[in-house]
C-alpha positions as YAML, in Angstrom:
chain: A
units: angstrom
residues:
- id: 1
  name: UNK
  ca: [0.00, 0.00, 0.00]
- id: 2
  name: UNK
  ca: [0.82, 3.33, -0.75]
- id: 3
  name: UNK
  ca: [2.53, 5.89, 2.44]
- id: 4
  name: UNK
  ca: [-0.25, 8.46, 2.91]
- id: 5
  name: UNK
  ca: [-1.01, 11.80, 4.51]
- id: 6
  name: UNK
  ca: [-3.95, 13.52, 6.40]
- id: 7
  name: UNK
  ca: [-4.33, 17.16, 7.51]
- id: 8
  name: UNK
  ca: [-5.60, 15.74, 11.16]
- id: 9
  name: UNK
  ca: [-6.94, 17.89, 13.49]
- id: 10
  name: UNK
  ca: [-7.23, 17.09, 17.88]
- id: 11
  name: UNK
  ca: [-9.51, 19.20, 19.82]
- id: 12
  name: UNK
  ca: [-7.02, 19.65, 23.09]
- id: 13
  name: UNK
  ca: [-4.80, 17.76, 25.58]
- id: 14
  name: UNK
  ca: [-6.41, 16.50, 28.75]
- id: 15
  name: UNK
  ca: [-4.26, 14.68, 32.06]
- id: 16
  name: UNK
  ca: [-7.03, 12.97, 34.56]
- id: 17
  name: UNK
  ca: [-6.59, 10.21, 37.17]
- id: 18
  name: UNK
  ca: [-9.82, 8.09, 37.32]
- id: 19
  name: UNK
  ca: [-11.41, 10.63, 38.96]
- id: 20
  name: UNK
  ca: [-11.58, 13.87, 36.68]
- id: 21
  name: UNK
  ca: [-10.57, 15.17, 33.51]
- id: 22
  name: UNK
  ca: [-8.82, 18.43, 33.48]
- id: 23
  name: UNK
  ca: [-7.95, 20.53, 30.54]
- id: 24
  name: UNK
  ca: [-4.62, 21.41, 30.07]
- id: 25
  name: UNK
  ca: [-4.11, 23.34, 26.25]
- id: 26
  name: UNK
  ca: [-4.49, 26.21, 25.21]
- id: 27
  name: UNK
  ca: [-7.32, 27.57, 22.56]
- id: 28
  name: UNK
  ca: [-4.66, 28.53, 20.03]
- id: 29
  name: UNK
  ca: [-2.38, 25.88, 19.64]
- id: 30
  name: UNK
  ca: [-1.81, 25.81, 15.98]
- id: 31
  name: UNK
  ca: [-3.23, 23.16, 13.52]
- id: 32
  name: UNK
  ca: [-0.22, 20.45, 12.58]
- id: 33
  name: UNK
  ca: [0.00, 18.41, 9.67]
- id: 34
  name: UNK
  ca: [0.54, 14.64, 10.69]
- id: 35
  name: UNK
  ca: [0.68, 11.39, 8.92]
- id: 36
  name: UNK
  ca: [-2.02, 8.97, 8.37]
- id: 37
  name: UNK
  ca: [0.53, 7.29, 11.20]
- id: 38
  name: UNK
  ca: [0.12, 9.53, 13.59]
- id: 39
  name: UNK
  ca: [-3.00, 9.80, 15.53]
- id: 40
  name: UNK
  ca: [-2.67, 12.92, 17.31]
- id: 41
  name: UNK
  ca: [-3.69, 15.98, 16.38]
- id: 42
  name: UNK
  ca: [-4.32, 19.64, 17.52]
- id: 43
  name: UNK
  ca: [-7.71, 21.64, 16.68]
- id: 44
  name: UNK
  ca: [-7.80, 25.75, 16.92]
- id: 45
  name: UNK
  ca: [-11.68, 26.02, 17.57]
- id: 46
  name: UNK
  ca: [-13.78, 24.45, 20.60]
- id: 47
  name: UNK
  ca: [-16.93, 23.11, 20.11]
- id: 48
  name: UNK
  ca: [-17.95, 21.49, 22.90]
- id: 49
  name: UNK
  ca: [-20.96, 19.15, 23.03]
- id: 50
  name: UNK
  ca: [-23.01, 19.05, 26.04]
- id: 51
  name: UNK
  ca: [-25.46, 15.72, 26.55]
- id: 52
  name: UNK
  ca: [-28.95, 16.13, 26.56]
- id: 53
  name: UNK
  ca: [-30.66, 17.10, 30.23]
- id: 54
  name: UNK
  ca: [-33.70, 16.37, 29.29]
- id: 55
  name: UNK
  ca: [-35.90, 14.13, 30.88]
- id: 56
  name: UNK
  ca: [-35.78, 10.52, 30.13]
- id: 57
  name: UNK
  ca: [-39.19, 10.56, 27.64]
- id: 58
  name: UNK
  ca: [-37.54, 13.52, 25.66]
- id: 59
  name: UNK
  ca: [-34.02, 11.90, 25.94]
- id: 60
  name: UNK
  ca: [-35.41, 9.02, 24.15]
- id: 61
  name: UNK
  ca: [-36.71, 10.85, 21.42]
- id: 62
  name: UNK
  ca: [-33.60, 12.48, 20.60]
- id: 63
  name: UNK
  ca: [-31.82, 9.86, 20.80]
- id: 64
  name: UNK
  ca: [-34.40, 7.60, 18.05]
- id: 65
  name: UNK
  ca: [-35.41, 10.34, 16.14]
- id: 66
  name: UNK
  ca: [-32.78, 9.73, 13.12]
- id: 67
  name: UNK
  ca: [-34.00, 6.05, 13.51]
- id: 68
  name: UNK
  ca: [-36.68, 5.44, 11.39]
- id: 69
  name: UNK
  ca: [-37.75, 1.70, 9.89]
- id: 70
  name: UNK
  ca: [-35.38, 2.70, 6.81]
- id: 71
  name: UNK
  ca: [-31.76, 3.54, 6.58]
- id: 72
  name: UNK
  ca: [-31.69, 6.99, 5.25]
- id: 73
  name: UNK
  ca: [-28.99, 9.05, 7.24]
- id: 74
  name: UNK
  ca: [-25.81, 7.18, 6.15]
- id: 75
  name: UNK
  ca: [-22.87, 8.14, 7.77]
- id: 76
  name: UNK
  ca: [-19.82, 7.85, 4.52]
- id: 77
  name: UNK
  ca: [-16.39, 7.45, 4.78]
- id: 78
  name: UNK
  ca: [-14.03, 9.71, 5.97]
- id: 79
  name: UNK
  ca: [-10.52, 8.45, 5.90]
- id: 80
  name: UNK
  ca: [-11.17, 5.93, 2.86]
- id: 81
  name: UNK
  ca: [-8.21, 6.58, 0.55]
- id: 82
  name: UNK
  ca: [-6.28, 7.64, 3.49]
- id: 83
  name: UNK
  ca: [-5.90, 5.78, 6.44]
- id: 84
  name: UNK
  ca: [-6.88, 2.95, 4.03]
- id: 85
  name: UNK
  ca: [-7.61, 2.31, 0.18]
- id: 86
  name: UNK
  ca: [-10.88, 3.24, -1.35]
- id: 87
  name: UNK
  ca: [-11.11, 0.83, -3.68]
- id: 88
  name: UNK
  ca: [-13.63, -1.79, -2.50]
- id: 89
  name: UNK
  ca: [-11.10, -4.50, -4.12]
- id: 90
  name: UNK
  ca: [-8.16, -3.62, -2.97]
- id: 91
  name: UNK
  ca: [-9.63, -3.03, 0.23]
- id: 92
  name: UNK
  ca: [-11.10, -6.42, 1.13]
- id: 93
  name: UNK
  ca: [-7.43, -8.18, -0.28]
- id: 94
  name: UNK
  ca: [-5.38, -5.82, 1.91]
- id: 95
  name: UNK
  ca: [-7.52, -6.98, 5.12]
- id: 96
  name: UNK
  ca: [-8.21, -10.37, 3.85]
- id: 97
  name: UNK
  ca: [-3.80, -10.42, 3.48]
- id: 98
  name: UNK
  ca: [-3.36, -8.89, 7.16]
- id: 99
  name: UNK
  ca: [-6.02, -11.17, 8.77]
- id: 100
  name: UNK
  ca: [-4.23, -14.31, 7.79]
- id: 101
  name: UNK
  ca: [-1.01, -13.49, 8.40]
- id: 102
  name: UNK
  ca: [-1.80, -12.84, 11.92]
- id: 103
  name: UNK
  ca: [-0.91, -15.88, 14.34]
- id: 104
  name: UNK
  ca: [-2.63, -15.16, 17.80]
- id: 105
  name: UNK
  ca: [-2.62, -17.77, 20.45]
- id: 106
  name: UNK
  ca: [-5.81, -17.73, 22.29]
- id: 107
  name: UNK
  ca: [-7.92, -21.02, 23.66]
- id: 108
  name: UNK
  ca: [-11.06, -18.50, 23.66]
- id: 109
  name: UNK
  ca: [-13.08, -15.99, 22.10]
- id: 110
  name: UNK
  ca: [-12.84, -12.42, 23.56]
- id: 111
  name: UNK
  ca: [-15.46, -10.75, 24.76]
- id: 112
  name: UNK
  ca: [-13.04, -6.97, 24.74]
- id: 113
  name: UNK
  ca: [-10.83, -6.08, 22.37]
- id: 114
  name: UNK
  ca: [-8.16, -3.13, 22.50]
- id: 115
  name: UNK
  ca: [-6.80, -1.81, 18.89]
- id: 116
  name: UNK
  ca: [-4.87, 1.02, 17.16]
- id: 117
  name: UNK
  ca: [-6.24, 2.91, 14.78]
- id: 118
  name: UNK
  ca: [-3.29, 4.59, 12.57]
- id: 119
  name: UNK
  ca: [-2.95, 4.16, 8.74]
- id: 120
  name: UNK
  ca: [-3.18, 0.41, 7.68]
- id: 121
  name: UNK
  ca: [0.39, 0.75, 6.18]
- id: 122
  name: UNK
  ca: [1.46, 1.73, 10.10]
- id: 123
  name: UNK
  ca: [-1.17, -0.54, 12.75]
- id: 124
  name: UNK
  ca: [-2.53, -2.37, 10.08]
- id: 125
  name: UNK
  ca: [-1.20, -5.61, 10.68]
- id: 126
  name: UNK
  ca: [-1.47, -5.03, 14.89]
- id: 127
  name: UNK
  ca: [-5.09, -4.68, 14.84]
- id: 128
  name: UNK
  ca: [-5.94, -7.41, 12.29]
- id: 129
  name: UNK
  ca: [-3.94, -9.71, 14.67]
- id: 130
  name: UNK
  ca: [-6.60, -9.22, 17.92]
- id: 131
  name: UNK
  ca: [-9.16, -9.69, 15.30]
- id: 132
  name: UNK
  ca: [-8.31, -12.79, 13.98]
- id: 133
  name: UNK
  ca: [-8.05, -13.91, 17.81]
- id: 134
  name: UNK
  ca: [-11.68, -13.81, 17.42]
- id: 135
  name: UNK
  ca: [-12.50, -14.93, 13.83]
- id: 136
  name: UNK
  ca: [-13.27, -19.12, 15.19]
- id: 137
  name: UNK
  ca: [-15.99, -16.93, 17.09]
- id: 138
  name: UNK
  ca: [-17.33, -14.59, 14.93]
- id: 139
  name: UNK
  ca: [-20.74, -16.51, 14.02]
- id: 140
  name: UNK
  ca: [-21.98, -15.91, 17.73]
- id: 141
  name: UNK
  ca: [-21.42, -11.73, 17.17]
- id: 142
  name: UNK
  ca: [-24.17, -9.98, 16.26]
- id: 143
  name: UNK
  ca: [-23.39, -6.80, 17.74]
- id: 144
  name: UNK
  ca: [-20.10, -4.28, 18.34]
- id: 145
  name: UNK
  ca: [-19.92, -1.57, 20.60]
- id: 146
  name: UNK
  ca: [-17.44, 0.21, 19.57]
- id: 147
  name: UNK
  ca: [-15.57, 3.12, 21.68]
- id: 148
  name: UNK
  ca: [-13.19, 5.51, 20.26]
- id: 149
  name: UNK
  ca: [-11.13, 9.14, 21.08]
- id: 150
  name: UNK
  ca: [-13.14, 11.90, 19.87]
- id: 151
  name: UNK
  ca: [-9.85, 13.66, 17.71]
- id: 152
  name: UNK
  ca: [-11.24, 16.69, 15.61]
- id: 153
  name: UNK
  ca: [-14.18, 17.92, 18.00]
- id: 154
  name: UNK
  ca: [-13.64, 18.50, 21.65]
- id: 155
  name: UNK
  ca: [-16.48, 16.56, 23.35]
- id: 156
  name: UNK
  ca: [-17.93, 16.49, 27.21]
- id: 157
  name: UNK
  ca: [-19.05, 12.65, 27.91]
- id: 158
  name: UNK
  ca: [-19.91, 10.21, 24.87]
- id: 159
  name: UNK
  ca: [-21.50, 10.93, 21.41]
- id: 160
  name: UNK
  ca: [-23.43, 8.87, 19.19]
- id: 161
  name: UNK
  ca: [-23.35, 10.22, 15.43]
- id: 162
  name: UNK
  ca: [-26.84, 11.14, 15.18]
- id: 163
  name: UNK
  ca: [-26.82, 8.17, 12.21]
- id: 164
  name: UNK
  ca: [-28.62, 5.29, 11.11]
- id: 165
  name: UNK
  ca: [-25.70, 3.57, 9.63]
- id: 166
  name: UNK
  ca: [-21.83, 4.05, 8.71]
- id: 167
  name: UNK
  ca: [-20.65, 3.27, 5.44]
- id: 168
  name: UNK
  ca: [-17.11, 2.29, 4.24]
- id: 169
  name: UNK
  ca: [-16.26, 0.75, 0.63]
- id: 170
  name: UNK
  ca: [-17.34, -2.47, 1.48]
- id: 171
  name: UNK
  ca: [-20.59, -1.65, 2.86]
- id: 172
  name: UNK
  ca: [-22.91, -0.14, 4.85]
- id: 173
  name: UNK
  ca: [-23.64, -1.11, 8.96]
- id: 174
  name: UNK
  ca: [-27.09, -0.61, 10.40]
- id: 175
  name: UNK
  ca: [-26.56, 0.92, 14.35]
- id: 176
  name: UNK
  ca: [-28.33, -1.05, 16.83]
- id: 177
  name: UNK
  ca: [-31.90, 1.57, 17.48]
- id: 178
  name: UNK
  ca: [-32.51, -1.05, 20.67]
- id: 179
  name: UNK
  ca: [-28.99, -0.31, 22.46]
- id: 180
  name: UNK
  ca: [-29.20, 3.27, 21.57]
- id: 181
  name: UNK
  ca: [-32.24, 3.91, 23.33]
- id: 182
  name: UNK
  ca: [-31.04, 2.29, 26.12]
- id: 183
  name: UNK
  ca: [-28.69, 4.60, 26.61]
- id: 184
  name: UNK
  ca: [-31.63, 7.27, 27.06]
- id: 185
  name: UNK
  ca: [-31.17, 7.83, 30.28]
- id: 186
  name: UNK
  ca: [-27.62, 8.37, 31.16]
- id: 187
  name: UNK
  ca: [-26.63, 11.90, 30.84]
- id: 188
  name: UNK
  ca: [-22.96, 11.13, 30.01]
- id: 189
  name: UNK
  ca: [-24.23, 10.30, 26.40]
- id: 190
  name: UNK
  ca: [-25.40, 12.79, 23.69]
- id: 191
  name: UNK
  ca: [-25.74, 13.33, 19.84]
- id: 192
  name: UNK
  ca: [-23.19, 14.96, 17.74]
- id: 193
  name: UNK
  ca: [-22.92, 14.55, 14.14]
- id: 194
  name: UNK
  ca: [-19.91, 16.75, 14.13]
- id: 195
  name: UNK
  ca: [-17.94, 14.59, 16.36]
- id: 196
  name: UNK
  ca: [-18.09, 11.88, 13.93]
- id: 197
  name: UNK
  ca: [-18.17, 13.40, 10.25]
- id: 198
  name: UNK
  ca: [-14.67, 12.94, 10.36]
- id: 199
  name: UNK
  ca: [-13.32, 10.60, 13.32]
- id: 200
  name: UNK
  ca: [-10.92, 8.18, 12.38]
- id: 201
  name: UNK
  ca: [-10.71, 5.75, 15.44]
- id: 202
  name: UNK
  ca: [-13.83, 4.42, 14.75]
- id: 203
  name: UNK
  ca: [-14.27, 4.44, 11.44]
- id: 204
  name: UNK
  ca: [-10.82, 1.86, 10.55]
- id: 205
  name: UNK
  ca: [-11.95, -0.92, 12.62]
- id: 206
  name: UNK
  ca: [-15.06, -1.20, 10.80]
- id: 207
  name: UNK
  ca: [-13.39, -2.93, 7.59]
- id: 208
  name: UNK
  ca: [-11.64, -5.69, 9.95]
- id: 209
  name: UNK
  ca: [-14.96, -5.94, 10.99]
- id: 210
  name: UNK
  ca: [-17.11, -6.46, 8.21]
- id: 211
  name: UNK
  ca: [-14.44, -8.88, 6.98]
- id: 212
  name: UNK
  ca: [-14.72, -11.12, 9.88]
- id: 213
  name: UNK
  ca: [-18.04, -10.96, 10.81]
- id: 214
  name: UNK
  ca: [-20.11, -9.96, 8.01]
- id: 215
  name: UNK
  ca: [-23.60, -8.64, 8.95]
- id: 216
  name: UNK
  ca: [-23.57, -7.17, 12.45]
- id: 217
  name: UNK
  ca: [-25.31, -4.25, 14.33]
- id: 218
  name: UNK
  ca: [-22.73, -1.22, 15.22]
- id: 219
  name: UNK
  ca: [-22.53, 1.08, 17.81]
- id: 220
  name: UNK
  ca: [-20.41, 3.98, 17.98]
- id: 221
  name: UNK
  ca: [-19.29, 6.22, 20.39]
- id: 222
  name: UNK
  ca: [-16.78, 8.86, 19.90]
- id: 223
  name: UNK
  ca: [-15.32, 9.49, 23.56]
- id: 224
  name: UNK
  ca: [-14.19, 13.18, 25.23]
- id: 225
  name: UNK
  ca: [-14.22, 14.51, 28.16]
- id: 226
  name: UNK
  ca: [-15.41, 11.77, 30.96]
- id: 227
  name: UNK
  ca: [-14.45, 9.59, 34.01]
- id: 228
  name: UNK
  ca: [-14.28, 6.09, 33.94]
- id: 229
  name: UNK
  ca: [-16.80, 5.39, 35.59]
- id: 230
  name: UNK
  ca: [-18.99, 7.17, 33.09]
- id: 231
  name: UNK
  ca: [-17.57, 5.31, 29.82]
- id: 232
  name: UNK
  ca: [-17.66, 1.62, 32.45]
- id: 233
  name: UNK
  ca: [-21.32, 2.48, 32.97]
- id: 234
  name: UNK
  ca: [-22.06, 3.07, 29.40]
- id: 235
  name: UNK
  ca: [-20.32, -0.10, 28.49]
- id: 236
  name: UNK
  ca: [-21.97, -2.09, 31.89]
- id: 237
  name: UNK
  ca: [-25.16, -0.70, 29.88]
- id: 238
  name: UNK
  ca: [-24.05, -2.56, 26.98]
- id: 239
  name: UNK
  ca: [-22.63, -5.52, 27.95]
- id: 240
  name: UNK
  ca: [-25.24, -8.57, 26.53]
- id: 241
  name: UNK
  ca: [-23.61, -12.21, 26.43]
- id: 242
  name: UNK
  ca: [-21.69, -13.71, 23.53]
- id: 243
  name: UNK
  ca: [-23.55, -11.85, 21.12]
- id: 244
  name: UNK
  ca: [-21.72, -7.93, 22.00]
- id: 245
  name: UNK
  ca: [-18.12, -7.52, 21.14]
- id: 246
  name: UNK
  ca: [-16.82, -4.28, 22.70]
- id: 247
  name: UNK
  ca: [-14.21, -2.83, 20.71]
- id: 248
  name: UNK
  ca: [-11.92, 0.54, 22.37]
- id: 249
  name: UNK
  ca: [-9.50, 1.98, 19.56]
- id: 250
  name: UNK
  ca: [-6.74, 3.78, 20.80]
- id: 251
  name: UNK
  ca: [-2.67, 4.11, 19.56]
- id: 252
  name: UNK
  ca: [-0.31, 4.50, 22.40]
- id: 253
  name: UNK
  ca: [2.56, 6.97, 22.61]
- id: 254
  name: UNK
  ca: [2.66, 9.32, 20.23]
- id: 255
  name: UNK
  ca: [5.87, 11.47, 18.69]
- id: 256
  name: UNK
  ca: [8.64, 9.81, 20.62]
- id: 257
  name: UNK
  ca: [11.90, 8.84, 19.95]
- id: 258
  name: UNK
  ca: [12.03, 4.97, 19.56]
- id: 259
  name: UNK
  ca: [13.49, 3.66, 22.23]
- id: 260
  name: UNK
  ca: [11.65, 6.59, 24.42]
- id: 261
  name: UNK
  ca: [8.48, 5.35, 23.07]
- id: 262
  name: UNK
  ca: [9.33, 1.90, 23.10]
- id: 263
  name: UNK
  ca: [10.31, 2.13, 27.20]
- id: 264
  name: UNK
  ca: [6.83, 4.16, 27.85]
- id: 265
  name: UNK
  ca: [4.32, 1.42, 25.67]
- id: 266
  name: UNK
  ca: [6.08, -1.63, 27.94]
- id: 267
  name: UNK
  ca: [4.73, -0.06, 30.43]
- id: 268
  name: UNK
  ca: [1.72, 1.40, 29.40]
- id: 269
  name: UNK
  ca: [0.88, -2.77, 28.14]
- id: 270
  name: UNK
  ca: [1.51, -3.81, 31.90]
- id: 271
  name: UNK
  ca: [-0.73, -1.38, 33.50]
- id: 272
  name: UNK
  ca: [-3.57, -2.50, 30.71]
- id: 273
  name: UNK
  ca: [-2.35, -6.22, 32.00]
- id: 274
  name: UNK
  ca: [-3.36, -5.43, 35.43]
- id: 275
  name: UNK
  ca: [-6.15, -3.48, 35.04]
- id: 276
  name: UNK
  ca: [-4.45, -0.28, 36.46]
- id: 277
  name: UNK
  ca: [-5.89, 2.94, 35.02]
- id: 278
  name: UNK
  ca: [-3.39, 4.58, 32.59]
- id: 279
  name: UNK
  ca: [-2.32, 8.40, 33.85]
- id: 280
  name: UNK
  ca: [-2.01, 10.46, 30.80]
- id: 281
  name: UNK
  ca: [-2.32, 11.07, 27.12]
- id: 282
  name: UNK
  ca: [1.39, 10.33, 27.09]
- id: 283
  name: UNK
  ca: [0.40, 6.88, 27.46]
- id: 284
  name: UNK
  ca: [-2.53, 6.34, 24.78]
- id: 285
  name: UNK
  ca: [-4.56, 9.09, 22.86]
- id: 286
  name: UNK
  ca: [-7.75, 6.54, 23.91]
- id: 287
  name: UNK
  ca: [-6.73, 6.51, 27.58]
- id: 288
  name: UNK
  ca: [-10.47, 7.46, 28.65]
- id: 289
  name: UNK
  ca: [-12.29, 4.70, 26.93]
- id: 290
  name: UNK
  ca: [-8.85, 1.75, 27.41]
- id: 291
  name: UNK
  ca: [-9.81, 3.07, 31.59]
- id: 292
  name: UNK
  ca: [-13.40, 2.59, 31.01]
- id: 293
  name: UNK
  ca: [-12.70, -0.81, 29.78]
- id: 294
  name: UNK
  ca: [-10.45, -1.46, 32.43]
- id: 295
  name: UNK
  ca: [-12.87, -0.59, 35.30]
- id: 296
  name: UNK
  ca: [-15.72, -2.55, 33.70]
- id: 297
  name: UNK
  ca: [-13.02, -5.46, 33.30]
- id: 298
  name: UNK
  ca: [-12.62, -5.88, 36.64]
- id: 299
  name: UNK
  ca: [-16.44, -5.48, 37.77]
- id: 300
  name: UNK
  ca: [-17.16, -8.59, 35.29]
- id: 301
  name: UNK
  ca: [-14.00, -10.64, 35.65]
- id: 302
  name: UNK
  ca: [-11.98, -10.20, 32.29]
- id: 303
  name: UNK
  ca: [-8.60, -10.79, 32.12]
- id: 304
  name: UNK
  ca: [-6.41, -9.68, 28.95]
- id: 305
  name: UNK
  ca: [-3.66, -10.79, 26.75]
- id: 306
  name: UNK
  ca: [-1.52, -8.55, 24.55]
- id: 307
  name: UNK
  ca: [-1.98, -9.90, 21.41]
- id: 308
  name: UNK
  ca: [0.66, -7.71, 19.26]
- id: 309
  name: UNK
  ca: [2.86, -4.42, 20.59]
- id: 310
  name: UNK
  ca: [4.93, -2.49, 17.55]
- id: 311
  name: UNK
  ca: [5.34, 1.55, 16.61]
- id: 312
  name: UNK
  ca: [5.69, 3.09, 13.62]
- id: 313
  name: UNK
  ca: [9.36, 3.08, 13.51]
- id: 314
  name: UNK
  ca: [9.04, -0.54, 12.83]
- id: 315
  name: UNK
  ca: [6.75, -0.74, 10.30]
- id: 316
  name: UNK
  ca: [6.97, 2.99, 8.36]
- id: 317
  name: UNK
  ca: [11.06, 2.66, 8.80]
- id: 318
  name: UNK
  ca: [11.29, 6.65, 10.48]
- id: 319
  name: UNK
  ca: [12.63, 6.13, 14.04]
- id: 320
  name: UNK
  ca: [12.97, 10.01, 15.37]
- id: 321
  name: UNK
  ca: [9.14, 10.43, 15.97]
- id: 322
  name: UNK
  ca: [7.15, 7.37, 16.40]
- id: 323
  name: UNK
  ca: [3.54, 5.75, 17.52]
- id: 324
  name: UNK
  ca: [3.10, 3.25, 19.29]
- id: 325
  name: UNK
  ca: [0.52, 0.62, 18.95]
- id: 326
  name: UNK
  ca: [-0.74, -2.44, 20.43]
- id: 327
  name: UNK
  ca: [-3.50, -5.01, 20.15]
- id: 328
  name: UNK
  ca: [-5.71, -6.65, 23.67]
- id: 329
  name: UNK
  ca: [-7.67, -9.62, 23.84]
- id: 330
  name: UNK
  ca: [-10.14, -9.69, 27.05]
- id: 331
  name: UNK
  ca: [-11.81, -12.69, 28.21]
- id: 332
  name: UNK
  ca: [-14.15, -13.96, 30.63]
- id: 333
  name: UNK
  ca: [-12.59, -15.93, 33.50]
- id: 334
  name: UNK
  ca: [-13.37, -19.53, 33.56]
- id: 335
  name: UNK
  ca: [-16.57, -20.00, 35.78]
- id: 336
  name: UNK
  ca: [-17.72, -16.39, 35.58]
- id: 337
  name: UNK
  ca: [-18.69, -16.61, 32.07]
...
């Protein structure tokens, strides 16, 4: 594949423990230019998206409103021709090529993934290995939940794309109306369209996706400003039996040297091992969703496997400024299934 580039934009820098969020940039950083690579970016305007306070009967319409017995507000593709090819073809041979070289070792299937979400030509071959972990188990999925860092559009809580489906060269995914609405009542989670025109996290896992599991119900949340325990009671929410896959897409370190960045994802991958919360943005642009996951890991008995660990500098060649990346596999511990 091709080396590509993307004008990428990030809304603002945020350090938080697991209790609170706090905003740390400024309003003017500058815009930079980044590769398809590189997943974070800077944004010079704030838009901030408040949820809904509504009550719960008017929270539910908002939230079903767009979701009428036909699929007419499609989503498209963002990043197609970007982060990945655009060509339907080429697209389904370049996943269909990374799926089966991937050799993960795992005696079940996982009920949590963790994946990067850089160009294909960078994390490609990372993420495609957690989800062949789960391809022997991909005719009891019926339904992803899918959790992502809200880059271009700075966000308070978690935002649904105010779609009936997303689209990407290979198809088009109906959202699941049912789980939507019954998210109604939590005022973490809100509607923006914005937030998700043109997101990136989300929108490359959903190739690997339709590749492995062919017809499934999506849904997406783009994820800002929040605790843990907000995006663990969204997911808790969510969490169904065999059927859900949850799905967090987050690179690690970003614009390190490569032994720098190397040192800081080894230890970024045993915190995620334990279950300790990460502490920064220095360890993974998705560190609010990966903690979410974390939390509601422990409260239903999960434990992970790293599946695959790389950074750019090892598959893009450039070693001065790297991303790192890695690939999770959670499962449900033997009698608490």
């Amino acid at each position: 594949m091709a080396r590509h580039h993307v004008l990428a934009i990030y809304p603002t820098i945020f350090t938080f423990n697991t209790q609170t969020v706090a905003q740390q940039a400024s309003r003017s950083t500058p815009e930079r230019v980044c590769h398809a690579g590189d997943c974070l970016t800077i944004h010079k305007a704030f838009s901030f998206h408040m949820p809904l306070k509504s009550g719960h009967s008017h929270r539910y319409k908002a939230l079903t409103k767009h979701l009428g017995s036909r699929v007419h507000n499609i989503r498209p593709p963002a990043v197609a021709g970007t982060f990945y090819p655009a060509q339907p073809a080429t697209l389904a041979n370049d996943v269909r090529a990374m799926l089966a070289a991937a050799r993960p070792t795992v005696v079940a299937g996982p009920k949590a993934l963790i994946v990067p979400h850089a160009g294909y030509i960078y994390s490609g071959a990372t993420a495609a290995a957690a989800y062949a972990s789960m391809a022997k188990y991909a005719a009891t999925i019926t339904r992803v939940i899918l959790l992502g860092p809200a880059h271009r559009v700075a966000i308070r809580g978690l935002a649904l794309p105010g779609a009936n489906a997303f689209a990407t060269p290979l198809g088009t995914i109906e959202l699941d109306r049912e789980a939507i609405a019954s998210l109604a009542d939590l005022p973490q989670v809100g509607i923006s369209a914005a937030t998700h025109a043109a997101e990136h996290s989300l929108e490359v896992q959903l190739p690997f996706l339709q590749s492995i599991l062919g017809e499934f119900k999506l849904l997406p949340l783009a994820v800002g400003n929040a605790s843990a325990d907000e995006v663990a009671e969204v997911l808790d929410r969510l969490w169904g039996g065999d059927e859900t896959l949850i799905v967090i897409s987050s690179d690690l370190s970003h614009f390190l040297a490569y032994d720098q960045a190397t040192a800081i994802d080894r230890a970024t991958a045993e915190n995620i091992l334990s279950l300790q919360p990460l502490q920064d943005y220095q360890q993974a642009c998705g560190a609010i969703p990966i903690n979410g996951l974390l939390l509601a890991a422990k409260r239903h008995h999960l434990r992970p496997q790293l599946i695959a660990q790389c950074n750019s500098g090892d598959t893009a060649g450039d070693r001065q400024r790297v991303v790192g990346y890695a690939s999770f596999a959670f499962f449900e511990e033997p009698g608490n299934g």
